[in-house]
Amino acid sequence: MTDVRRAIPSVSTLLDSAGIRALFDVAPRTLVVDAVRDVVSRVRDGARAAPEDEEEWTRAVTERLAASHRPSLRPVINATGVVLHTNLGRAPLAPSALDAVAAVASGYSNLEYDLAAGTRGSRYEHCAGLLRELTGAEDALVVNNCAAALVLALNTIASGREAVLSRGELVEIGGSFRIHEIMEKSGARLREVGATNRTHLADYARAVGPSTGVLLKVHRSNFAVAGYTAEVEPRALVPLAREHDIPILHDLGSGLLIPLDDIGLSGEPTARDALAAGATIVVMSGDKLLGGPQAGLILGAERFIAAMRANPLARSYRVDKMTLAALEATLALYRDPDIARREIPTLAMLGASIETVRGRAQRCAAAIRSAGVECELVDTVASVGAGAFPTAELLSVALALAGDAERWSAALRAADPAVVGRVQDGRLLLDMRTVPDESVAALIAAVGTARE
Ligand SMILES: *Cc1c(COP(=O)(O)O)cnc(C)c1O
């Protein structure tokens, strides 16, 4: 037996010590016992150094107990420079969206109640009017996410029939979401046309027949094709679709409600553009570029949307009141595009000038240095994320912390709130484009506590 092991007190000895007995006043006995057992077993396994005296044991158990009280899901400061980071919860919500969530979630609401008539209403009414107004769609339906929107649309429109899709759009979005696998689950049969790099209208025309249910267009999202390429725009598919009376379903992925050319993000259609170009149904996410809660928006022809609403699958993809409240408040900001760009956090981050980001980085660096941590400013390239504008490069500025990058990463991930940066060339970078001004003080405090 090593010296360390011999020095480990038994669980019952520790539970008898005054410091640990005091913890029974602040936490249930079973949790205290679990915390003691946990610390003892980690010391035994060599996962942590053995506390030297009773006071140190008490501190170790108290820390363990506090950690067990911390919620599993908690706030994180995103210093990665990826604005829409799927692992970090995608879009932060606008203040008015947060207020709307609190207002409906803290009490009862008219979620499925028609206040004018005093009868049962439908949850699907709540965002439909705003979506029609903002996109020109005949009708709209909100479900749990874009993946659900796609399955519901395909299942309703093309179950048992073929969905014609270019081989260049057979994408994997991430997190095991692959278009052909989703399609199989929806009951539609995939009919691949064209080649990976080039697909022509004639390829679609040859594939269309009595068993065709839908012409599908899918946004490539997380990659770009360059070189010898050709694809068919939805607009060019319209005559073929009309001739055979087949709907066109366009999965926009991230999806825009307003153009973002003025902040350097161009080349993507808005939902309104996609519908005007002839898509029968458009689907898009609520928590990507739109900047709202996780949701899937289905926009387009009334008769198909009515059929989707009546599809029993819709029940399993339905959204709750908090989502609808956040989405409605976010959509309302789009009535004035300038307000949307200012108030919706993701749009504000994407649109912030490099001078704004640099100024924030300079203030942050000064505070960190005066706390005794060496750091320097480096020019970086931030990105949009979530499969939107995959090749766009957003100029940004990061703080590079002096010292072991892996140690800094681990220590900042353990901070409260946790800070997630990125390691580059052996240094930890904290990209300031994705850290809003309101989080700067917390970031500085986290660096202060995480230093050696
Ligand atoms: C992101 C994405 C989806 C999935 O959206 P979720 O809202 O995450 O379900 C579907 N299709 C495309 C093209 C996407 O980019």
Coordinates of C-alpha atoms in Angstrom, one line a residue, residues 212-407:
T212 CA -42.9 11.1 -59.3
G213 CA -44.2 12.8 -56.1
V214 CA -42.0 15.8 -55.7
L215 CA -39.0 17.7 -57.2
L216 CA -36.7 18.3 -54.3
K217 CA -34.0 21.0 -54.0
V218 CA -31.7 20.9 -50.9
H219 CA -29.3 23.7 -49.8
R220 CA -25.8 22.3 -49.7
S221 CA -25.3 24.0 -46.4
N222 CA -21.8 23.1 -45.2
F223 CA -19.8 22.8 -48.4
A224 CA -19.4 24.4 -51.8
V225 CA -18.8 22.9 -55.2
A226 CA -16.4 24.8 -57.5
G227 CA -14.9 24.1 -60.9
Y228 CA -16.8 22.3 -63.6
T229 CA -20.3 22.5 -62.2
A230 CA -23.9 23.0 -63.2
E231 CA -27.1 22.9 -61.2
V232 CA -30.7 23.7 -62.0
E233 CA -32.2 26.6 -60.2
P234 CA -35.7 26.0 -58.8
R235 CA -37.0 28.6 -61.2
A236 CA -35.9 26.5 -64.2
L237 CA -37.7 23.5 -62.8
V238 CA -41.1 25.3 -62.8
P239 CA -42.2 24.5 -66.4
L240 CA -41.4 20.8 -65.9
A241 CA -43.2 20.8 -62.5
R242 CA -46.3 22.5 -64.0
E243 CA -46.4 20.2 -67.0
H244 CA -46.6 17.1 -64.8
D245 CA -48.4 18.8 -61.9
I246 CA -45.7 18.0 -59.4
P247 CA -44.8 20.3 -56.5
I248 CA -41.3 21.7 -55.9
L249 CA -40.0 21.3 -52.3
H250 CA -37.1 23.6 -51.5
D251 CA -35.1 22.9 -48.3
L252 CA -33.4 26.2 -47.7
G253 CA -31.6 25.0 -44.5
S254 CA -30.6 28.0 -42.6
G255 CA -33.0 30.3 -44.5
L256 CA -33.1 34.1 -44.6
L257 CA -36.1 36.4 -44.1
I258 CA -34.2 39.5 -45.2
P259 CA -31.2 39.9 -47.5
L260 CA -27.8 40.3 -45.8
D261 CA -25.8 41.6 -48.7
D262 CA -25.0 44.8 -46.8
I263 CA -23.0 42.8 -44.2
G264 CA -21.2 41.0 -46.9
L265 CA -23.3 37.8 -47.0
S266 CA -24.8 37.4 -50.4
G267 CA -25.9 34.8 -52.9
E268 CA -28.6 33.1 -50.8
P269 CA -32.3 33.5 -51.5
T270 CA -34.6 34.7 -48.9
A271 CA -37.7 32.7 -48.2
R272 CA -39.7 35.2 -50.2
D273 CA -37.3 34.9 -53.1
A274 CA -37.5 31.1 -53.0
L275 CA -41.3 31.1 -53.1
A276 CA -41.4 33.8 -55.8
A277 CA -39.0 31.7 -57.8
G278 CA -41.6 28.9 -57.9
A279 CA -41.0 26.6 -55.0
T280 CA -44.4 25.1 -53.9
I281 CA -43.1 24.6 -50.4
V282 CA -40.1 26.0 -48.6
V283 CA -38.7 24.6 -45.4
M284 CA -36.1 26.3 -43.1
S285 CA -34.8 26.4 -39.6
G286 CA -35.8 28.8 -36.8
D287 CA -32.6 28.9 -34.9
K288 CA -30.0 29.4 -37.7
L289 CA -29.8 32.8 -39.5
L290 CA -33.3 33.7 -38.6
G291 CA -32.0 34.1 -35.0
G292 CA -35.0 32.6 -33.2
P293 CA -35.7 29.4 -31.2
Q294 CA -35.3 25.9 -32.5
A295 CA -38.1 25.4 -35.0
G296 CA -38.8 24.3 -38.5
L297 CA -40.8 26.6 -40.7
I298 CA -42.9 25.3 -43.6
L299 CA -44.1 27.9 -46.0
G300 CA -46.1 27.8 -49.2
A301 CA -49.2 26.4 -50.9
E302 CA -52.2 26.3 -48.8
R303 CA -53.5 22.9 -49.9
F304 CA -50.3 21.2 -49.1
I305 CA -49.9 22.9 -45.7
A306 CA -53.4 22.0 -44.8
A307 CA -52.6 18.4 -45.6
M308 CA -49.5 18.6 -43.5
R309 CA -51.5 20.0 -40.6
A310 CA -53.9 17.1 -40.8
N311 CA -51.1 14.5 -41.1
P312 CA -50.9 12.5 -37.8
L313 CA -47.1 13.0 -37.9
A314 CA -47.6 16.7 -37.3
R315 CA -48.7 15.9 -33.8
S316 CA -45.3 14.4 -33.0
Y317 CA -43.4 17.3 -34.4
R318 CA -45.5 20.0 -32.8
V319 CA -43.9 23.0 -31.0
D320 CA -44.6 24.1 -27.4
K321 CA -45.8 27.5 -26.2
M322 CA -42.3 28.8 -25.4
T323 CA -41.1 28.1 -28.9
L324 CA -44.1 29.8 -30.4
A325 CA -43.7 32.8 -28.1
A326 CA -40.0 33.2 -28.9
L327 CA -40.6 32.8 -32.6
E328 CA -43.5 35.2 -32.8
A329 CA -41.5 37.9 -31.0
T330 CA -38.5 37.3 -33.2
L331 CA -40.6 37.4 -36.4
A332 CA -42.2 40.7 -35.2
L333 CA -38.7 42.3 -35.2
Y334 CA -38.4 41.6 -39.0
R335 CA -41.3 43.9 -39.7
D336 CA -38.6 46.6 -39.7
P337 CA -35.3 45.1 -41.1
D338 CA -33.2 47.7 -39.4
I339 CA -34.7 46.7 -36.1
A340 CA -34.1 43.0 -36.9
R341 CA -30.4 43.7 -37.7
R342 CA -30.0 45.6 -34.4
E343 CA -32.1 43.5 -32.0
I344 CA -31.5 40.0 -33.2
P345 CA -28.2 38.9 -31.5
T346 CA -27.0 36.7 -34.4
L347 CA -27.6 39.4 -37.0
A348 CA -26.0 42.0 -34.7
M349 CA -22.9 39.8 -34.3
L350 CA -22.7 39.1 -38.0
G351 CA -23.1 42.7 -38.9
A352 CA -20.7 44.2 -36.2
S353 CA -17.9 46.3 -37.8
I354 CA -14.3 45.1 -37.4
E355 CA -13.7 48.3 -35.5
T356 CA -16.4 47.4 -33.0
V357 CA -15.0 43.9 -32.5
R358 CA -11.4 45.3 -32.2
G359 CA -12.5 47.9 -29.6
R360 CA -14.2 45.2 -27.5
A361 CA -11.0 43.0 -27.8
Q362 CA -8.8 45.9 -26.7
R363 CA -10.9 46.7 -23.6
C364 CA -11.0 43.0 -22.7
A365 CA -7.2 42.6 -23.2
A366 CA -6.5 45.6 -21.0
A367 CA -8.6 44.2 -18.2
I368 CA -7.1 40.7 -18.5
R369 CA -3.5 42.1 -18.4
S370 CA -4.2 44.2 -15.4
A371 CA -5.4 41.0 -13.7
G372 CA -1.9 39.7 -14.4
V373 CA -2.5 37.5 -17.4
E374 CA -0.4 38.0 -20.5
C375 CA -2.3 38.2 -23.8
E376 CA -2.1 39.7 -27.2
L377 CA -4.6 40.6 -30.0
V378 CA -4.5 38.6 -33.2
D379 CA -6.5 39.0 -36.4
T380 CA -8.7 36.1 -37.1
V381 CA -11.5 34.9 -39.4
A382 CA -14.8 34.1 -37.8
S383 CA -17.6 32.1 -39.5
V384 CA -21.3 32.0 -39.8
G385 CA -21.8 28.4 -38.8
A386 CA -24.8 26.0 -39.0
G387 CA -24.3 25.4 -42.7
A388 CA -25.0 29.0 -43.7
F389 CA -22.7 30.8 -46.0
P390 CA -20.1 28.1 -45.5
T391 CA -17.3 29.9 -47.4
A392 CA -18.0 33.4 -45.9
E393 CA -15.0 34.8 -44.0
L394 CA -15.9 37.4 -41.3
L395 CA -12.9 39.5 -40.2
S396 CA -12.5 39.3 -36.4
V397 CA -10.1 39.8 -33.6
A398 CA -9.2 37.3 -30.8
L399 CA -7.3 37.4 -27.6
A400 CA -4.4 34.9 -27.5
L401 CA -3.7 33.9 -24.0
A402 CA 0.0 33.3 -23.1
G403 CA 0.7 29.8 -21.7
D404 CA -0.4 26.2 -22.2
A405 CA -3.4 26.3 -24.6
E406 CA -4.8 22.9 -23.3
R407 CA -4.5 24.0 -19.7

